[in-house]
CSV table of C-alpha atoms in Angstrom, one decimal:
chain,number,residue,atom,x,y,z
A,1,MET,CA,-0.8,-18.5,-8.1
A,2,ILE,CA,2.1,-19.5,-5.8
A,3,LYS,CA,1.9,-22.7,-3.9
A,4,LEU,CA,4.3,-24.2,-1.3
A,5,GLU,CA,3.8,-27.8,-0.3
A,6,HIS,CA,5.7,-29.1,2.8
A,7,VAL,CA,8.7,-27.0,2.0
A,8,THR,CA,11.7,-27.4,4.3
A,9,LYS,CA,15.2,-25.8,4.2
A,10,ILE,CA,18.1,-27.0,6.3
A,11,TYR,CA,21.3,-25.1,5.6
A,12,PRO,CA,24.6,-27.1,5.3
A,13,GLY,CA,26.2,-27.7,8.7
A,14,GLN,CA,22.9,-27.0,10.6
A,15,THR,CA,20.7,-29.5,12.3
A,16,GLU,CA,17.6,-27.3,12.8
A,17,PRO,CA,15.6,-26.2,9.8
A,18,ALA,CA,15.4,-22.5,8.8
A,19,VAL,CA,12.0,-23.4,7.3
A,20,ASN,CA,10.1,-26.3,8.6
A,21,ASP,CA,7.4,-28.2,6.6
A,22,LEU,CA,5.8,-25.0,5.3
A,23,SER,CA,2.6,-25.2,3.2
A,24,LEU,CA,0.6,-22.2,1.9
A,25,GLU,CA,-1.0,-20.9,-1.2
A,26,VAL,CA,-1.1,-17.3,-2.6
A,27,PRO,CA,-4.1,-16.8,-4.9
A,28,ASP,CA,-3.7,-14.9,-8.1
A,29,GLY,CA,-3.7,-11.1,-7.7
A,30,GLU,CA,-3.1,-11.1,-4.0
A,31,ILE,CA,-0.4,-9.9,-1.7
A,32,CYS,CA,0.9,-12.5,0.8
A,33,ILE,CA,2.9,-11.0,3.7
A,34,LEU,CA,5.6,-13.1,5.4
A,35,VAL,CA,6.2,-11.7,8.8
A,36,GLY,CA,7.9,-12.8,12.0
A,37,PRO,CA,10.9,-12.3,14.3
A,38,SER,CA,14.5,-12.6,13.1
A,39,GLY,CA,15.4,-16.2,12.3
A,40,CYS,CA,11.8,-17.2,11.3
A,41,GLY,CA,12.8,-18.0,7.7
A,42,LYS,CA,10.7,-15.4,6.0
A,43,THR,CA,13.4,-14.2,3.6
A,44,THR,CA,14.6,-17.8,3.1
A,45,THR,CA,11.1,-18.8,2.1
A,46,MET,CA,10.8,-15.9,-0.4
A,47,LYS,CA,14.2,-16.7,-2.0
A,48,MET,CA,13.2,-20.3,-2.5
A,49,VAL,CA,10.4,-19.2,-4.8
A,50,ASN,CA,12.9,-17.9,-7.4
A,51,ARG,CA,15.6,-20.4,-6.4
A,52,LEU,CA,18.1,-18.0,-5.1
A,53,ILE,CA,18.0,-20.5,-2.3
A,54,GLU,CA,17.2,-24.2,-3.1
A,55,PRO,CA,14.8,-26.0,-0.8
A,56,THR,CA,15.9,-29.2,1.0
A,57,SER,CA,12.6,-30.8,0.4
A,58,GLY,CA,9.0,-30.1,-0.6
A,59,LYS,CA,7.5,-28.6,-3.7
A,60,ILE,CA,7.1,-25.0,-4.9
A,61,TYR,CA,4.8,-24.1,-7.8
A,62,VAL,CA,4.6,-20.8,-9.6
A,63,GLU,CA,1.6,-20.5,-12.0
A,64,GLY,CA,1.3,-24.3,-11.9
A,65,GLN,CA,4.9,-25.0,-12.7
A,66,ASP,CA,7.3,-26.8,-10.4
A,67,VAL,CA,10.1,-24.3,-10.0
A,68,MET,CA,12.7,-27.1,-9.6
A,69,GLN,CA,11.8,-28.3,-13.1
A,70,MET,CA,12.5,-24.8,-14.6
A,71,ASP,CA,15.7,-23.2,-15.7
A,72,PRO,CA,16.6,-21.0,-12.8
A,73,ILE,CA,17.7,-18.1,-15.0
A,74,GLU,CA,14.5,-18.1,-16.9
A,75,LEU,CA,12.5,-18.5,-13.7
A,76,ARG,CA,14.2,-15.4,-12.2
A,77,ARG,CA,13.6,-13.3,-15.3
A,78,SER,CA,9.9,-14.2,-15.2
A,79,ILE,CA,9.5,-13.0,-11.6
A,80,GLY,CA,9.8,-9.3,-10.5
A,81,TYR,CA,12.2,-8.8,-7.6
A,82,VAL,CA,12.4,-5.7,-5.3
A,83,ILE,CA,14.8,-5.5,-2.4
A,84,GLN,CA,15.2,-3.1,0.5
A,85,GLU,CA,18.5,-1.6,-0.8
A,86,ILE,CA,16.8,-0.9,-4.1
A,87,GLY,CA,19.7,-2.3,-6.0
A,88,LEU,CA,19.8,0.2,-8.9
A,89,PHE,CA,22.9,0.1,-11.0
A,90,PRO,CA,24.6,3.4,-10.3
A,91,HIS,CA,26.4,3.6,-13.7
A,92,MET,CA,23.2,3.2,-15.7
A,93,THR,CA,20.5,5.8,-16.4
A,94,ILE,CA,16.9,5.4,-15.0
A,95,ALA,CA,15.7,4.2,-18.4
A,96,GLU,CA,18.6,1.6,-18.6
A,97,ASN,CA,17.9,0.4,-15.1
A,98,ILE,CA,14.2,-0.2,-15.9
A,99,GLY,CA,15.0,-1.8,-19.2
A,100,THR,CA,17.4,-4.3,-17.8
A,101,VAL,CA,15.2,-7.4,-17.9
A,102,PRO,CA,13.4,-6.6,-21.2
A,103,LYS,CA,16.8,-6.2,-22.8
A,104,LEU,CA,17.9,-9.6,-21.5
A,105,LEU,CA,14.7,-11.0,-22.9
A,106,GLY,CA,15.5,-9.6,-26.3
A,107,TRP,CA,13.0,-6.8,-26.6
A,108,ASP,CA,13.8,-4.2,-29.3
A,109,ASP,CA,14.8,-0.7,-28.3
A,110,ALA,CA,11.5,0.9,-29.3
A,111,ARG,CA,9.5,-1.5,-27.2
A,112,ILE,CA,11.8,-1.0,-24.2
A,113,ALA,CA,11.5,2.8,-24.5
A,114,ARG,CA,7.7,2.6,-24.6
A,115,ARG,CA,7.7,0.4,-21.6
A,116,VAL,CA,10.1,2.6,-19.7
A,117,ASP,CA,7.9,5.7,-20.3
A,118,GLU,CA,4.7,3.8,-19.4
A,119,LEU,CA,6.2,2.6,-16.1
A,120,LEU,CA,7.6,6.0,-15.2
A,121,GLU,CA,4.1,7.6,-15.8
A,122,LEU,CA,2.5,4.8,-13.7
A,123,MET,CA,4.9,5.6,-10.9
A,124,GLY,CA,4.1,9.4,-11.1
A,125,ILE,CA,7.5,10.3,-12.4
A,126,GLU,CA,7.8,12.5,-15.5
A,127,PRO,CA,9.6,10.4,-18.3
A,128,ALA,CA,11.1,13.4,-20.2
A,129,GLU,CA,12.6,14.8,-17.0
A,130,TYR,CA,13.9,11.6,-15.4
A,131,ARG,CA,14.6,8.8,-17.9
A,132,ASP,CA,18.1,10.0,-18.6
A,133,ARG,CA,19.1,10.8,-15.0
A,134,TYR,CA,21.2,8.5,-12.8
A,135,PRO,CA,20.1,7.0,-9.5
A,136,ARG,CA,22.3,9.4,-7.4
A,137,GLU,CA,20.2,12.3,-8.8
A,138,LEU,CA,17.0,10.9,-7.3
A,139,SER,CA,15.6,11.0,-3.8
A,140,GLY,CA,15.3,7.8,-1.8
A,141,GLY,CA,11.6,7.6,-2.5
A,142,GLN,CA,12.1,8.2,-6.2
A,143,GLN,CA,14.8,5.5,-6.2
A,144,GLN,CA,12.4,3.1,-4.5
A,145,ARG,CA,9.7,3.8,-7.2
A,146,ILE,CA,12.3,3.0,-9.9
A,147,GLY,CA,13.1,-0.2,-8.1
A,148,VAL,CA,9.5,-1.2,-8.3
A,149,ALA,CA,9.2,-0.1,-11.9
A,150,ARG,CA,12.3,-2.2,-12.8
A,151,ALA,CA,10.7,-5.3,-11.2
A,152,MET,CA,7.5,-4.7,-13.3
A,153,ALA,CA,9.4,-4.0,-16.6
A,154,ALA,CA,8.7,-7.4,-18.2
A,155,ASP,CA,5.2,-7.4,-16.9
A,156,PRO,CA,5.6,-10.4,-14.6
A,157,HIS,CA,2.6,-12.1,-13.1
A,158,VAL,CA,4.5,-12.8,-9.9
A,159,MET,CA,6.6,-10.4,-7.8
A,160,LEU,CA,8.8,-10.9,-4.7
A,161,MET,CA,9.4,-7.9,-2.4
A,162,ASP,CA,11.9,-8.1,0.4
A,163,GLU,CA,11.3,-5.3,2.8
A,164,PRO,CA,10.9,-2.9,-0.1
A,165,PHE,CA,10.1,0.2,2.0
A,166,GLY,CA,12.3,-0.6,5.0
A,167,ALA,CA,15.2,1.7,4.2
A,168,ILE,CA,13.4,5.0,3.9
A,169,ASP,CA,12.0,7.5,6.3
A,170,PRO,CA,8.6,6.9,7.9
A,171,ILE,CA,6.7,9.6,6.0
A,172,THR,CA,8.0,8.5,2.6
A,173,ARG,CA,7.4,4.9,3.5
A,174,ASP,CA,3.8,5.6,4.4
A,175,ARG,CA,3.3,7.5,1.1
A,176,LEU,CA,4.9,4.7,-1.0
A,177,GLN,CA,2.8,2.1,0.8
A,178,ASN,CA,-0.4,3.9,-0.1
A,179,GLU,CA,0.8,4.5,-3.7
A,180,PHE,CA,1.7,0.8,-4.1
A,181,LEU,CA,-1.7,-0.3,-2.8
A,182,ARG,CA,-3.4,2.0,-5.3
A,183,LEU,CA,-1.2,0.6,-8.0
A,184,GLN,CA,-1.9,-3.0,-7.1
A,185,GLN,CA,-5.6,-2.3,-7.6
A,186,LYS,CA,-4.8,-1.7,-11.2
A,187,ILE,CA,-2.0,-4.3,-11.9
A,188,ARG,CA,-3.2,-7.2,-9.6
A,189,LYS,CA,0.1,-8.9,-9.4
A,190,THR,CA,0.6,-12.1,-7.2
A,191,ILE,CA,3.1,-10.9,-4.6
A,192,ILE,CA,5.1,-12.4,-1.7
A,193,PHE,CA,6.1,-9.5,0.5
A,194,VAL,CA,8.6,-9.9,3.4
A,195,THR,CA,8.5,-7.5,6.4
A,196,HIS,CA,9.3,-7.6,10.1
A,197,ASP,CA,6.7,-4.9,10.8
A,198,ILE,CA,3.2,-6.3,11.8
A,199,ASN,CA,1.7,-2.9,11.1
A,200,GLU,CA,3.0,-3.0,7.5
A,201,ALA,CA,1.8,-6.5,7.2
A,202,ILE,CA,-1.8,-5.6,8.2
A,203,LYS,CA,-1.8,-2.6,5.9
A,204,MET,CA,-0.4,-4.2,2.8
A,205,GLY,CA,-1.5,-7.9,2.9
A,206,ASP,CA,-4.5,-9.7,1.5
A,207,LYS,CA,-3.1,-12.7,3.5
A,208,ILE,CA,-0.5,-12.8,6.3
A,209,ALA,CA,1.7,-15.7,7.2
A,210,ILE,CA,3.1,-15.3,10.7
A,211,LEU,CA,6.2,-17.4,11.1
A,212,ASN,CA,8.0,-18.4,14.3
A,213,VAL,CA,11.8,-19.0,14.8
A,214,GLY,CA,12.7,-22.1,12.8
A,215,GLY,CA,10.3,-21.4,10.0
A,216,ILE,CA,7.2,-22.7,11.8
A,217,LEU,CA,3.9,-21.3,10.4
A,218,GLU,CA,1.8,-20.2,13.4
A,219,GLN,CA,-1.1,-18.7,11.5
A,220,TYR,CA,-2.1,-18.0,7.9
A,221,GLY,CA,-5.1,-15.9,7.1
A,222,SER,CA,-6.5,-12.5,6.3
A,223,PRO,CA,-5.5,-9.5,8.4
A,224,SER,CA,-9.1,-9.4,9.8
A,225,GLU,CA,-8.9,-13.1,10.8
A,226,ILE,CA,-5.6,-12.7,12.5
A,227,LEU,CA,-6.6,-9.6,14.4
A,228,SER,CA,-10.0,-11.0,15.4
A,229,HIS,CA,-9.0,-14.6,16.1
A,230,PRO,CA,-5.2,-15.0,16.8
A,231,ALA,CA,-4.4,-18.7,16.6
A,232,ASN,CA,-2.3,-18.9,19.8
A,233,PRO,CA,-0.5,-16.9,22.4
A,234,PHE,CA,2.5,-16.4,20.1
A,235,VAL,CA,0.4,-14.7,17.4
A,236,GLU,CA,-1.5,-12.7,20.0
A,237,ASP,CA,1.7,-11.4,21.5
A,238,PHE,CA,3.3,-10.7,18.1
A,239,VAL,CA,0.2,-8.8,16.9
A,240,GLY,CA,0.2,-6.7,20.1
A,241,ALA,CA,-2.4,-5.4,22.5
A,242,ASP,CA,-3.6,-2.5,20.3
A,243,ARG,CA,-5.5,-4.8,17.9
A,244,ALA,CA,-8.4,-2.3,17.6
A,245,LEU,CA,-6.1,0.4,16.3
A,246,LYS,CA,-4.5,-2.1,13.9
A,247,TRP,CA,-7.9,-3.0,12.7
A,248,LEU,CA,-8.3,0.6,11.5
A,249,ASN,CA,-5.7,-0.2,8.8
A,250,LEU,CA,-8.1,-2.7,7.2
A,251,VAL,CA,-11.0,-0.2,6.7
A,252,ARG,CA,-10.9,2.4,3.9
A,253,VAL,CA,-12.2,5.8,4.4
A,254,GLU,CA,-14.9,5.4,1.7
A,255,GLU,CA,-16.4,2.6,3.7
A,256,VAL,CA,-17.6,4.9,6.5
A,257,MET,CA,-17.7,8.4,4.9
A,258,ASP,CA,-20.8,10.4,4.3
A,259,GLU,CA,-21.2,10.1,0.5
A,260,HIS,CA,-23.7,13.0,0.4
A,261,PRO,CA,-22.2,15.8,2.5
A,262,PRO,CA,-23.5,19.3,2.7
A,263,LEU,CA,-21.6,21.4,0.1
A,264,ILE,CA,-22.0,24.8,-1.6
A,265,PHE,CA,-20.5,26.2,-4.8
A,266,ASP,CA,-18.0,29.0,-4.9
A,267,THR,CA,-20.4,30.9,-7.1
A,268,GLN,CA,-23.1,31.1,-4.5
A,269,SER,CA,-23.9,34.3,-2.5
A,270,VAL,CA,-23.1,34.9,1.1
A,271,ARG,CA,-26.9,35.1,1.8
A,272,GLU,CA,-27.4,31.6,0.3
A,273,ALA,CA,-24.5,30.2,2.3
A,274,ARG,CA,-25.9,31.6,5.6
A,275,GLN,CA,-29.3,30.3,4.8
A,276,PHE,CA,-27.9,26.9,3.9
A,277,MET,CA,-26.0,26.6,7.2
A,278,GLN,CA,-28.9,27.9,9.3
A,279,GLU,CA,-31.3,25.3,7.8
A,280,ARG,CA,-28.9,22.5,8.6
A,281,GLY,CA,-27.5,23.7,12.0
A,282,LEU,CA,-24.0,24.0,10.6
A,283,ASP,CA,-21.2,26.2,11.9
A,284,PHE,CA,-19.3,25.9,8.6
A,285,VAL,CA,-19.6,24.4,5.2
A,286,TYR,CA,-17.2,23.1,2.6
A,287,VAL,CA,-17.1,25.0,-0.7
A,288,ILE,CA,-16.5,23.4,-4.1
A,289,GLY,CA,-16.0,24.6,-7.7
A,290,ALA,CA,-18.0,23.7,-10.8
A,291,ASP,CA,-15.8,20.5,-11.2
A,292,ARG,CA,-16.4,19.5,-7.6
A,293,GLY,CA,-12.9,20.4,-6.7
A,294,LEU,CA,-12.4,21.4,-3.1
A,295,LYS,CA,-11.9,25.2,-2.7
A,296,GLY,CA,-12.0,25.4,1.1
A,297,TYR,CA,-14.7,26.2,3.6
A,298,VAL,CA,-16.6,29.2,5.1
A,299,ASN,CA,-17.5,29.8,8.7
A,300,ALA,CA,-20.9,31.1,9.6
A,301,ARG,CA,-19.5,33.7,12.0
A,302,ASP,CA,-17.3,35.1,9.2
A,303,LEU,CA,-20.4,35.7,7.0
A,304,GLU,CA,-22.4,37.6,9.6
A,305,GLY,CA,-23.4,41.0,8.3
A,306,GLN,CA,-21.5,40.3,5.0
A,307,GLN,CA,-22.6,40.5,1.4
A,308,GLY,CA,-21.2,39.3,-1.9
A,309,TRP,CA,-20.0,35.9,-2.9
A,310,VAL,CA,-18.6,33.1,-0.7
A,311,ASP,CA,-15.3,32.8,-2.6
A,312,ALA,CA,-14.3,36.1,-1.0
A,313,PHE,CA,-14.5,34.5,2.5
A,314,LEU,CA,-12.9,31.2,1.8
A,315,THR,CA,-10.5,29.5,4.3
A,316,PRO,CA,-8.3,26.8,2.8
A,317,ALA,CA,-9.1,23.3,4.0
A,318,ALA,CA,-6.4,22.3,6.5
A,319,VAL,CA,-6.7,18.6,5.6
A,320,SER,CA,-8.3,16.5,2.9
A,321,ILE,CA,-8.3,12.7,2.8
A,322,GLN,CA,-7.5,10.7,-0.4
A,323,LEU,CA,-9.9,7.9,-1.4
A,324,GLY,CA,-8.4,4.6,-0.4
A,325,THR,CA,-6.8,5.9,2.8
A,326,SER,CA,-7.1,3.7,5.8
A,327,LEU,CA,-9.1,4.8,8.8
A,328,ARG,CA,-5.9,4.6,10.8
A,329,ASP,CA,-4.2,7.1,8.5
A,330,THR,CA,-7.4,9.2,8.4
A,331,LEU,CA,-7.5,9.3,12.2
A,332,SER,CA,-3.9,10.3,12.3
A,333,GLU,CA,-4.4,13.2,9.8
A,334,LEU,CA,-7.5,14.5,11.6
A,335,LEU,CA,-5.8,14.5,15.0
A,336,ALA,CA,-2.7,16.2,13.6
A,337,SER,CA,-4.8,18.9,11.9
A,338,ASP,CA,-6.9,19.5,15.1
A,339,TYR,CA,-10.1,19.1,13.0
A,340,ARG,CA,-12.9,16.7,13.6
A,341,THR,CA,-14.0,16.5,10.0
A,342,ALA,CA,-12.4,16.5,6.5
A,343,CYS,CA,-13.4,16.2,2.9
A,344,VAL,CA,-12.6,12.9,1.1
A,345,VAL,CA,-11.2,13.6,-2.4
A,346,ASP,CA,-10.3,11.5,-5.5
A,347,GLU,CA,-7.1,11.8,-7.5
A,348,GLU,CA,-8.4,14.9,-9.3
A,349,GLN,CA,-9.1,16.5,-5.9
A,350,ARG,CA,-12.9,16.3,-6.5
A,351,VAL,CA,-14.9,16.0,-3.3
A,352,ARG,CA,-16.4,12.5,-3.0
A,353,GLY,CA,-17.5,12.6,0.6
A,354,LEU,CA,-17.0,13.7,4.2
A,355,ILE,CA,-15.4,11.9,7.1
A,356,GLN,CA,-15.8,12.7,10.8
A,357,LEU,CA,-14.1,11.5,13.9
A,358,ASP,CA,-17.4,10.3,15.2
A,359,ALA,CA,-17.8,8.0,12.2
A,360,ILE,CA,-14.4,6.4,13.0
A,361,GLN,CA,-15.5,6.0,16.6
A,362,GLU,CA,-18.8,4.4,15.5
A,363,ALA,CA,-16.9,1.9,13.3
A,364,LEU,CA,-14.6,0.9,16.2
A,365,SER,CA,-17.6,0.4,18.5
A,366,ALA,CA,-19.4,-1.7,15.9
A,367,ARG,CA,-16.4,-3.9,15.5
A,368,LYS,CA,-16.1,-4.4,19.3
A,369,GLY,CA,-19.8,-5.3,19.4
A,370,GLY,CA,-19.4,-7.8,16.6
A,371,GLU,CA,-16.6,-9.6,18.5
A,372,ARG,CA,-18.8,-10.2,21.6
């Protein structure tokens, strides 16, 4: 847990505080987003947690310990830290970069090597291929993954992330955000995450602290609370008029998908497929393999007058949606594909359900009805 009690920061030579009497608590295993306009003190607040910046007054506790009573070097080594510029050492290999803090902590070489490979695999990066490369040999997205891996190397309970996905292109950023949220489900770190982007805040945060210029806390709550009940005109204006669309970031596709969609196997006959669709009034049906892996789909019109097996008439699925994807991202993918429906698949590409545009519309309508 991270706890701030009446924390104020006034920089030397300044009369107005950068952070003003800030109190908030981040529960174990949750992501707290600090968001607000330039000059709101969000980065200052984060850096006071690991004492890169010293508070003027107030108390900060990390896992029950007053940070001002801790050795600052030991404190920083116990907290993972990820920054926008990634900060990898260019003269060190990927393995050496990841192993920086464990080496400082006195881990032996074998333990460091095991941890490096474990983290590379966790990040979806092949250890044998990448551990001896240098940062310049990696893409921006890969470098950012290594930055996160390095922050996790000593398995800290607490992580600080300062706009970690801000310096990469939008497509890569979206993918890394999704990957990190899936990773967080496994590792359950306690995280303070700084961003200027309210959409990123809503997508990534369990709690959001909206700060105003001068480090004034305007509202602290869950994304749903902030979208449904903004505390004041500043928060309402900062969140924006499209709150309904932003709300779609809070709902995962599995919450509204059809968990028992009509499916046929690729070993079935054309006659069976035609009969299956006729009985259910379908124009097409998705086709799966014995392992429930998505093979594609067949159209009723393509099977008219045909014989044989359905695998000979397969059309590849234009889009599939990963479990854990937000409804906003799901809506975007469906609209981009020009399809009204898509299969929802797990990490092994096995079909777990079906999502339709109508289901997203119904979810939005139900939310609006609940607010009245």
